Each structure stands twice: as C-alpha cells, then as structure tokens.
Coordinates of C-alpha atoms in Angstrom, one line a residue:
M271 CA -27.0 3.2 -11.6
F272 CA -23.5 4.5 -10.9
Q273 CA -24.4 5.0 -7.2
M274 CA -25.6 1.4 -7.0
F275 CA -22.4 0.1 -8.6
K276 CA -20.3 2.3 -6.2
E277 CA -22.2 0.9 -3.2
W278 CA -21.8 -2.7 -4.4
F279 CA -18.1 -2.2 -5.3
W280 CA -17.2 -0.8 -1.8
L281 CA -19.2 -3.4 0.1
E282 CA -17.3 -4.1 3.4
R283 CA -17.4 -7.9 3.0
F284 CA -15.3 -7.5 -0.2
W285 CA -12.5 -5.4 1.3
L286 CA -12.4 -5.9 5.1
P287 CA -12.3 -8.8 7.5
P288 CA -15.6 -9.8 9.1
T289 CA -16.9 -7.5 11.9
I290 CA -14.8 -4.6 10.5
K291 CA -16.6 -1.5 9.1
W292 CA -15.4 1.4 7.0
S293 CA -16.2 3.6 9.9
D294 CA -13.5 1.9 11.9
L295 CA -11.0 3.4 9.4
E296 CA -12.1 7.0 9.7
D297 CA -9.5 9.5 10.8
H298 CA -9.5 10.2 14.5
D299 CA -7.2 11.5 17.3
G300 CA -4.7 12.7 14.8
L301 CA -4.4 9.3 13.1
I302 CA -4.9 9.2 9.3
F303 CA -6.0 6.1 7.5
V304 CA -5.8 5.3 3.8
K305 CA -8.5 6.5 1.4
P306 CA -9.0 5.5 -2.2
S307 CA -9.1 9.2 -3.2
H308 CA -5.4 9.5 -2.2
L309 CA -4.5 7.5 -5.3
C310 CA -5.9 10.1 -7.7
M311 CA -2.7 12.2 -7.0
S312 CA -0.6 9.5 -8.7
I313 CA -1.9 10.5 -12.2
P314 CA -0.8 14.2 -12.2
Y315 CA 2.5 13.1 -10.5
A316 CA 3.0 10.6 -13.3
F317 CA 2.8 13.4 -15.9
G318 CA 5.1 15.4 -13.7
L319 CA 7.6 12.5 -13.9
I320 CA 7.3 12.4 -17.6
I321 CA 8.2 16.1 -17.8
I322 CA 11.1 15.6 -15.4
R323 CA 12.3 12.6 -17.5
H324 CA 12.3 14.7 -20.7
F325 CA 14.6 17.3 -19.1
F326 CA 16.7 14.6 -17.4
E327 CA 17.3 12.8 -20.6
K328 CA 18.1 16.0 -22.5
F329 CA 20.4 17.7 -20.0
I330 CA 21.8 14.9 -17.9
A331 CA 21.6 11.5 -19.7
S332 CA 22.7 12.8 -23.1
P333 CA 25.8 14.6 -21.9
L334 CA 26.7 11.6 -19.7
A335 CA 26.3 9.3 -22.7
K336 CA 28.6 11.5 -24.8
T337 CA 31.1 11.6 -22.0
I338 CA 31.4 7.8 -21.9
G339 CA 31.7 7.5 -25.6
I340 CA 28.1 7.1 -27.0
K341 CA 27.7 9.3 -30.1
E342 CA 24.6 10.5 -31.9
E343 CA 24.0 8.2 -34.8
V344 CA 23.5 9.7 -38.3
R345 CA 21.1 7.6 -40.2
K346 CA 21.6 7.2 -44.0
K347 CA 18.7 8.8 -45.9
I348 CA 16.9 6.5 -48.3
T349 CA 15.4 7.4 -51.7
P350 CA 11.7 7.9 -51.3
N351 CA 9.7 5.3 -53.1
T352 CA 5.9 5.2 -52.7
V353 CA 5.4 1.6 -54.0
L354 CA 8.1 0.2 -51.7
E355 CA 7.0 2.3 -48.7
N356 CA 3.4 1.1 -49.0
F357 CA 4.6 -2.5 -49.3
F358 CA 6.8 -2.0 -46.2
K359 CA 4.0 -0.6 -44.1
H360 CA 1.0 -2.7 -45.2
S361 CA 2.5 -6.0 -46.2
T362 CA 5.8 -7.0 -44.6
R363 CA 9.1 -5.5 -43.6
K364 CA 11.0 -8.5 -45.0
P365 CA 9.8 -9.4 -48.5
S366 CA 10.4 -12.8 -50.0
Q367 CA 12.5 -13.3 -53.1
T368 CA 9.3 -13.5 -55.2
D369 CA 8.1 -10.2 -53.7
I370 CA 11.4 -8.6 -54.4
Y371 CA 11.3 -9.7 -58.0
G372 CA 7.8 -8.3 -58.5
L373 CA 8.7 -5.0 -56.8
A374 CA 11.8 -4.6 -58.9
K375 CA 9.8 -5.0 -62.1
K376 CA 7.1 -2.6 -60.8
C377 CA 9.7 0.1 -59.8
N378 CA 12.1 -0.5 -62.7
L379 CA 14.9 -1.3 -60.2
T380 CA 17.2 -4.2 -59.8
E381 CA 16.5 -6.8 -57.2
R382 CA 19.7 -5.8 -55.4
Q383 CA 18.5 -2.2 -55.2
V384 CA 15.1 -3.3 -53.8
E385 CA 16.9 -5.5 -51.2
R386 CA 19.1 -2.6 -50.2
W387 CA 16.1 -0.2 -50.0
F388 CA 14.3 -2.5 -47.6
R389 CA 17.4 -3.1 -45.5
S390 CA 18.0 0.7 -45.2
R391 CA 14.3 1.3 -44.4
R392 CA 14.4 -1.3 -41.6
N393 CA 17.4 0.4 -40.2
Q394 CA 15.5 3.7 -40.1
D395 CA 13.4 2.2 -37.4
R396 CA 16.3 0.7 -35.5
P397 CA 16.5 2.2 -32.0
C398 CA 19.8 4.1 -31.5
R399 CA 22.1 3.6 -28.6
M400 CA 21.7 7.1 -27.3
K401 CA 17.9 6.5 -26.9
K402 CA 18.4 3.2 -25.2
F403 CA 21.0 4.7 -22.9
Q404 CA 18.7 7.6 -22.0
E405 CA 15.9 5.2 -21.0
A406 CA 18.2 3.0 -18.9
C407 CA 19.8 6.0 -17.2
W408 CA 16.3 7.4 -16.2
R409 CA 15.2 4.1 -14.8
F410 CA 18.5 3.6 -13.0
T411 CA 18.2 7.1 -11.4
F412 CA 14.6 6.6 -10.3
Y413 CA 15.2 3.1 -8.9
L414 CA 18.3 4.2 -7.0
M415 CA 16.5 7.2 -5.5
I416 CA 13.3 5.3 -4.6
T417 CA 15.4 2.4 -3.1
I418 CA 17.3 4.9 -0.9
A419 CA 14.1 6.5 0.1
G420 CA 12.5 3.1 0.8
I421 CA 15.4 2.2 3.1
A422 CA 15.1 5.5 4.9
F423 CA 11.4 5.0 5.3
L424 CA 11.6 1.4 6.5
Y425 CA 14.8 0.9 8.4
D426 CA 13.2 1.6 11.8
K427 CA 9.8 -0.1 11.1
P428 CA 9.1 -3.2 13.2
W429 CA 7.5 -5.2 10.4
V430 CA 10.8 -5.2 8.5
Y431 CA 12.4 -7.3 11.2
D432 CA 9.3 -9.2 12.4
L433 CA 6.8 -10.0 9.7
W434 CA 4.2 -10.8 12.3
E435 CA 3.9 -7.0 12.7
V436 CA 2.5 -6.9 9.2
W437 CA -0.8 -8.2 10.7
N438 CA -0.6 -6.6 14.1
G439 CA -3.8 -4.5 14.5
Y440 CA -4.9 -5.1 10.9
P441 CA -6.8 -3.3 9.3
R442 CA -6.7 -0.5 12.0
Q443 CA -3.2 0.5 11.0
P444 CA -2.7 4.3 10.5
L445 CA -1.0 5.7 7.5
L446 CA 2.4 7.3 8.0
P447 CA 3.6 10.2 5.8
S448 CA 6.6 8.2 4.6
Q449 CA 4.3 5.4 3.5
Y450 CA 2.1 7.8 1.6
W451 CA 4.9 9.3 -0.4
Y452 CA 6.6 6.0 -1.0
Y453 CA 3.4 4.5 -2.4
I454 CA 2.4 7.6 -4.5
L455 CA 5.8 8.0 -6.0
E456 CA 6.1 4.4 -6.9
M457 CA 2.6 4.3 -8.5
S458 CA 3.3 7.5 -10.3
F459 CA 6.5 6.0 -11.8
Y460 CA 4.7 2.9 -13.1
W461 CA 1.9 5.1 -14.5
S462 CA 4.5 7.2 -16.3
L463 CA 6.1 4.0 -17.8
L464 CA 2.7 2.9 -19.1
F465 CA 1.9 6.3 -20.6
S466 CA 5.3 6.4 -22.4
L467 CA 5.3 2.8 -23.7
G468 CA 4.3 4.1 -27.1
S469 CA 7.4 6.3 -27.4
D470 CA 9.8 4.1 -25.7
I471 CA 11.9 1.4 -27.5
K472 CA 9.7 -1.6 -28.2
R473 CA 11.2 -4.9 -27.2
K474 CA 10.2 -8.5 -27.6
D475 CA 8.8 -8.7 -24.1
F476 CA 6.6 -5.6 -24.7
L477 CA 3.5 -7.5 -23.7
A478 CA 5.2 -8.8 -20.5
H479 CA 6.1 -5.2 -19.7
V480 CA 2.5 -4.0 -20.1
I481 CA 1.3 -6.8 -17.9
H482 CA 4.0 -6.1 -15.3
H483 CA 3.2 -2.3 -15.2
L484 CA -0.5 -3.0 -15.0
A485 CA 0.0 -5.7 -12.3
A486 CA 2.2 -3.3 -10.3
V487 CA -0.4 -0.5 -10.5
S488 CA -3.3 -2.8 -9.7
L489 CA -1.4 -4.5 -6.8
M490 CA -0.4 -1.1 -5.3
S491 CA -3.9 0.3 -5.8
F492 CA -5.6 -2.7 -4.3
S493 CA -3.2 -3.0 -1.4
W494 CA -3.7 0.7 -0.6
C495 CA -7.5 0.5 -0.6
A496 CA -7.5 -2.6 1.6
N497 CA -4.8 -1.1 3.8
Y498 CA -2.2 -3.8 3.1
I499 CA 0.4 -1.0 3.3
R500 CA 3.0 -2.7 5.4
S501 CA 3.3 -5.8 3.1
G502 CA 3.1 -3.5 0.1
T503 CA 6.1 -1.5 1.1
L504 CA 8.1 -4.7 1.6
V505 CA 7.2 -6.0 -1.9
M506 CA 8.1 -2.7 -3.5
I507 CA 11.6 -2.4 -2.0
L508 CA 12.3 -6.1 -2.6
H509 CA 11.6 -5.6 -6.4
D510 CA 13.4 -2.2 -6.7
V511 CA 16.7 -3.2 -5.3
A512 CA 17.6 -5.6 -8.1
D513 CA 16.5 -3.2 -10.9
I514 CA 19.2 -0.7 -10.0
W515 CA 21.9 -3.2 -11.1
L516 CA 20.1 -4.2 -14.3
E517 CA 19.7 -0.7 -15.5
S518 CA 23.3 0.2 -14.7
A519 CA 24.5 -2.9 -16.6
K520 CA 22.4 -1.8 -19.6
M521 CA 24.0 1.7 -19.5
F522 CA 27.5 0.3 -19.6
S523 CA 26.5 -2.2 -22.3
Y524 CA 25.3 0.5 -24.6
A525 CA 28.6 2.4 -23.9
G526 CA 30.6 -0.6 -24.9
W527 CA 32.1 -1.2 -21.4
K528 CA 31.6 -5.0 -21.7
Q529 CA 33.7 -6.0 -18.6
T530 CA 31.9 -3.5 -16.4
C531 CA 28.5 -4.6 -17.9
N532 CA 29.2 -8.3 -17.2
I533 CA 30.2 -7.6 -13.5
L534 CA 27.1 -5.5 -12.9
F535 CA 24.9 -8.1 -14.6
F536 CA 26.3 -10.9 -12.4
I537 CA 25.5 -8.8 -9.3
F538 CA 22.0 -8.1 -10.6
S539 CA 21.5 -11.8 -11.3
I540 CA 22.5 -12.8 -7.7
I541 CA 20.3 -10.1 -6.2
F542 CA 17.4 -11.0 -8.5
F543 CA 17.4 -14.7 -7.6
I544 CA 17.8 -14.0 -3.9
S545 CA 15.2 -11.3 -3.6
R546 CA 12.6 -12.4 -6.1
L547 CA 12.9 -16.2 -6.3
I548 CA 13.9 -16.9 -2.7
I549 CA 12.9 -14.1 -0.2
F550 CA 9.7 -13.1 -2.0
P551 CA 8.0 -16.5 -2.5
F552 CA 9.4 -18.2 0.7
W553 CA 9.2 -15.3 3.0
I554 CA 6.8 -12.6 1.9
L555 CA 4.2 -14.9 0.3
Y556 CA 4.5 -17.3 3.2
F557 CA 3.6 -14.5 5.7
T558 CA 0.9 -13.0 3.5
L559 CA -0.8 -16.2 2.4
I560 CA -0.1 -19.2 4.7
L561 CA 0.4 -17.9 8.2
P562 CA -2.6 -15.5 8.3
L563 CA -5.0 -18.4 7.7
Q564 CA -4.4 -19.4 11.3
Y565 CA -5.9 -16.2 12.6
L566 CA -8.0 -14.8 9.8
E567 CA -11.0 -16.2 8.0
P568 CA -10.3 -15.8 4.3
F569 CA -12.2 -12.9 2.7
F570 CA -12.2 -11.5 -0.9
S571 CA -9.5 -8.8 -0.6
F572 CA -7.2 -11.2 1.2
I573 CA -7.6 -13.9 -1.6
F574 CA -7.4 -11.3 -4.4
L575 CA -4.2 -9.7 -2.9
N576 CA -2.4 -13.1 -2.8
L577 CA -3.6 -13.9 -6.4
Q578 CA -1.9 -10.7 -7.6
L579 CA 1.2 -11.5 -5.7
M580 CA 1.3 -15.0 -7.3
V581 CA 0.9 -13.3 -10.8
L582 CA 3.9 -11.1 -9.9
Q583 CA 5.8 -14.2 -8.9
I584 CA 5.0 -15.9 -12.3
L585 CA 6.4 -12.8 -14.0
N586 CA 9.5 -13.1 -11.9
L587 CA 9.9 -16.7 -13.0
Y588 CA 9.4 -15.5 -16.6
W589 CA 12.2 -13.0 -16.4
G590 CA 14.4 -15.4 -14.4
Y591 CA 14.3 -17.7 -17.4
F592 CA 15.6 -14.9 -19.6
I593 CA 18.3 -14.1 -17.1
L594 CA 19.5 -17.7 -17.2
K595 CA 19.6 -17.5 -21.0
M596 CA 21.7 -14.4 -20.8
L597 CA 24.1 -16.0 -18.2
K598 CA 24.4 -19.0 -20.4
R599 CA 25.3 -16.7 -23.4
C600 CA 27.8 -14.9 -21.2
I601 CA 29.5 -18.0 -20.0
F602 CA 29.9 -19.5 -23.5
T603 CA 30.4 -16.4 -25.6
K604 CA 32.0 -14.1 -23.0
N605 CA 29.4 -11.5 -23.9
I606 CA 26.1 -10.5 -22.4
Q607 CA 23.4 -9.6 -24.8
D608 CA 19.8 -8.9 -23.8
V609 CA 18.0 -11.9 -25.2
R610 CA 14.8 -9.8 -25.1
S611 CA 16.1 -7.7 -27.9
D612 CA 16.8 -10.1 -30.7
D613 CA 15.0 -7.9 -33.1
E614 CA 17.5 -5.1 -32.4
D615 CA 20.3 -7.6 -33.1
E616 CA 18.8 -8.1 -36.6
Y617 CA 18.8 -4.4 -37.2
E618 CA 22.5 -4.2 -36.3
E619 CA 23.4 -7.2 -38.4
E620 CA 21.6 -5.6 -41.4
E621 CA 23.4 -2.3 -40.8
V622 CA 26.7 -4.1 -40.8
E623 CA 25.7 -5.9 -44.0
E624 CA 24.8 -2.6 -45.6
E625 CA 28.1 -1.0 -44.6
E626 CA 30.1 -4.0 -45.9
E627 CA 28.1 -3.8 -49.2
E628 CA 28.9 -0.1 -49.5
K629 CA 32.6 -0.8 -48.8
E630 CA 32.6 -3.5 -51.4
E631 CA 31.0 -1.3 -54.0
A632 CA 33.4 1.5 -53.1
T633 CA 36.4 -0.9 -53.4
K634 CA 35.1 -2.0 -56.8
G635 CA 34.7 1.6 -57.9
K636 CA 38.3 2.3 -56.9
E637 CA 39.6 -0.7 -58.7
T638 CA 37.6 0.3 -61.8
D639 CA 38.9 3.9 -61.6
G640 CA 42.4 2.5 -61.1
L641 CA 42.1 0.3 -64.1
K642 CA 40.9 3.2 -66.2
N643 CA 43.6 5.5 -64.9
G644 CA 46.1 2.8 -65.6
L645 CA 45.0 2.4 -69.1
G646 CA 44.9 6.1 -69.6
A647 CA 48.4 6.6 -68.2
N648 CA 49.9 3.7 -70.2
R649 CA 48.1 4.0 -73.5
H650 CA 51.6 4.0 -75.3
L651 CA 51.9 0.4 -74.1
I652 CA 48.9 -0.7 -76.1
P653 CA 49.9 -1.9 -79.6
N654 CA 48.9 0.4 -82.5
G655 CA 45.6 -0.5 -84.1
Q656 CA 44.0 -1.6 -80.8
H657 CA 43.1 1.9 -79.4
G658 CA 39.6 1.5 -80.8
C659 CA 38.8 -1.7 -79.0

C-alpha cells in the first residue's frame, strides 16, 4: 500500500514538464541534482538551531538586554486560592461582576480582593520584556546572517540580474553547494520556529504565524523537489531583507529607545512595501507565473508552486495592513506599538492599575498612621472626659 502511494505521489507528470523523466535529473559528470532525501537534514539542523538559540539567549541576548537597560522583572506572588484558580483556568480569565460577587461569597473575600487576585493572576502570564527581547534578538541575528549569506551566494548568479535565467535549462539545473546550504539553513530555521511556538510568546496573530511558517516550509520543500531552486532563492532573500529591520525595531522598543525604534520601523516599512508588495508580486510572480506560459505547458507542480506564492502574497498583504495601522498610530500618537500585541497592552495596563492601587492603599495607610500618631502625640489637646471616645 505504501509503495503504491509512493509511486503515485512521485509520478513524473505531477512534478516535471512533459517529456522530462526523473532519470534526466540523476547525478552525472560531477553534476549533482536535488533529491527529496536532502530535506531530511533540515529536521536535525532545526533542533541544532534550537540548542544554539538557548545558549544565544542566555549568554548573548540577556547580557545585551541588561546593558541597554532591560531588567529582569520580579513578579508579585499571589496568595494561592484553589477556587479562584479553577475558575481562572476552566471558566474565564476576566470574570463578570456577577461572577466576582459569587466567588467573593464562596471564598469569604471582598469583591475588591477577588478583582485584585484575578488582576495579579493575569499578570503572572504576562510576557516579560526580557523574554520578548531575547526572541527578537535571536531572529534579528539569524535574519542578518542568512541575508548576508544569501547575498554572498547570489551576487554573481545570472538569474539575479536576468530573470529569464530562472527558466534557462529547467529542470536540468544542477544544484550548487551554496544553494544547498542556503535552502537547508532557511528551512531548518522555520522548522525551529514551528517547534518552539509553544514556548514562545503567543501573540494575536499566532494563527497567521503558524500558517506563515507552514507555508514557508511547504513552499521551500516543494520548490526543492521540483527543482525551482533559482526562483526559491530569490523569494527567500526578498523576504529576509525586511525582517532584519523589524526585529531590530522590536529590540529597541523593548529597551525603551523609542526614537531609534521609530526610525528603524520606518526603514522596515519602506523595505517591506518595496520588496514584498512591489518587487515580489510585479517582478517575481510575473516571471514565475505569466511569462513561462509562453514557453511551458502548465503542469501540476508549476500550478501548485504559483498557488503557494499567491498564498504567501496574501499573507504579505495581511501584515501590510497591520504595518499601516502601526504607522497611523505612530503618526498620530508619536509612538509605535505592535498592534498584534493588544493583549500584552492589557496586561501592562492591569499591572499599572495594580501598582496605583497599591500606592493608594499605602498612602491611605500612611495617612491613618499619621493620624494615629498625631492623636497620640497630642492627647493633651483633647479635652478631659473625651479620652474614652
């Protein structure tokens, strides 16, 4: 059964142009061609990147964060309460006033104490700036290094300057060592991001990130198996070049360097719109979808490749919408805040409310103590006969 599925899955009419056989892509005369088995190496490399990331965040990102003013946050411990904890986990994180009233009666607490407990409990799950900085620093470092490597790999390749070369000799295009490592490292990185989604900070666009990482892995895997390596390398470097500036803007935002963050974000926005919303659809997609139809009869892998590229473009439009919202916020409020992380804003607002509440109670306590001390120090001013009141 498995053998039958394997033979059907790798049918030449699905993957290759008419008249081309798999035997045409066998290694010969020192020329090496892509093989699906090559992709298996991306999984162990992904776990290797996760290990490298752990040590990078611990020994490089954390000291760097402290150097630029980010401190480890000490979370206020809350009083354990089984009833409230069960309600928090299994019902809702934000109880209604009716729920608060019922929980207060059940736990023999005041409604104010129940509200404060839930606020503190929500803040326990709030992602700290150190963690956010570490993640952004790791992504920035990888994107910077892979972009530099991509430029080094591609600067002398003819298909970078003449996109007709993307199809020259297709699919009998041998695999270069630089292409192999560029692809494998890029795929390994996205696998590592997928594997670490559970431990990374969860944002509002979590689902979009999952779709993006899966689409990236799927697109790279498919383009590898069908030998669309040349167009694949162009798509990868075109998307990586903007991410460098986004991650660096996040790093400075977490450090509180707002002016530097704004400048970097504007640079990112310009590069994003030029690379992903102009060059990618009107240049790359045009040469992978429209022009080849004059010389190639459409076949399955050709159609499927372009469908994946269009899904990628839809995601680019989705993120472009958020970027425009952030730019609008920056223009009118003079502050860039990641609109994907509104849930984190709520955590921070609640923490501020909690701190203000504690200050208010402390102030009241001081006033009460002062009043008591004042009465104690000036008891002789109270008329005789009123000491017992």
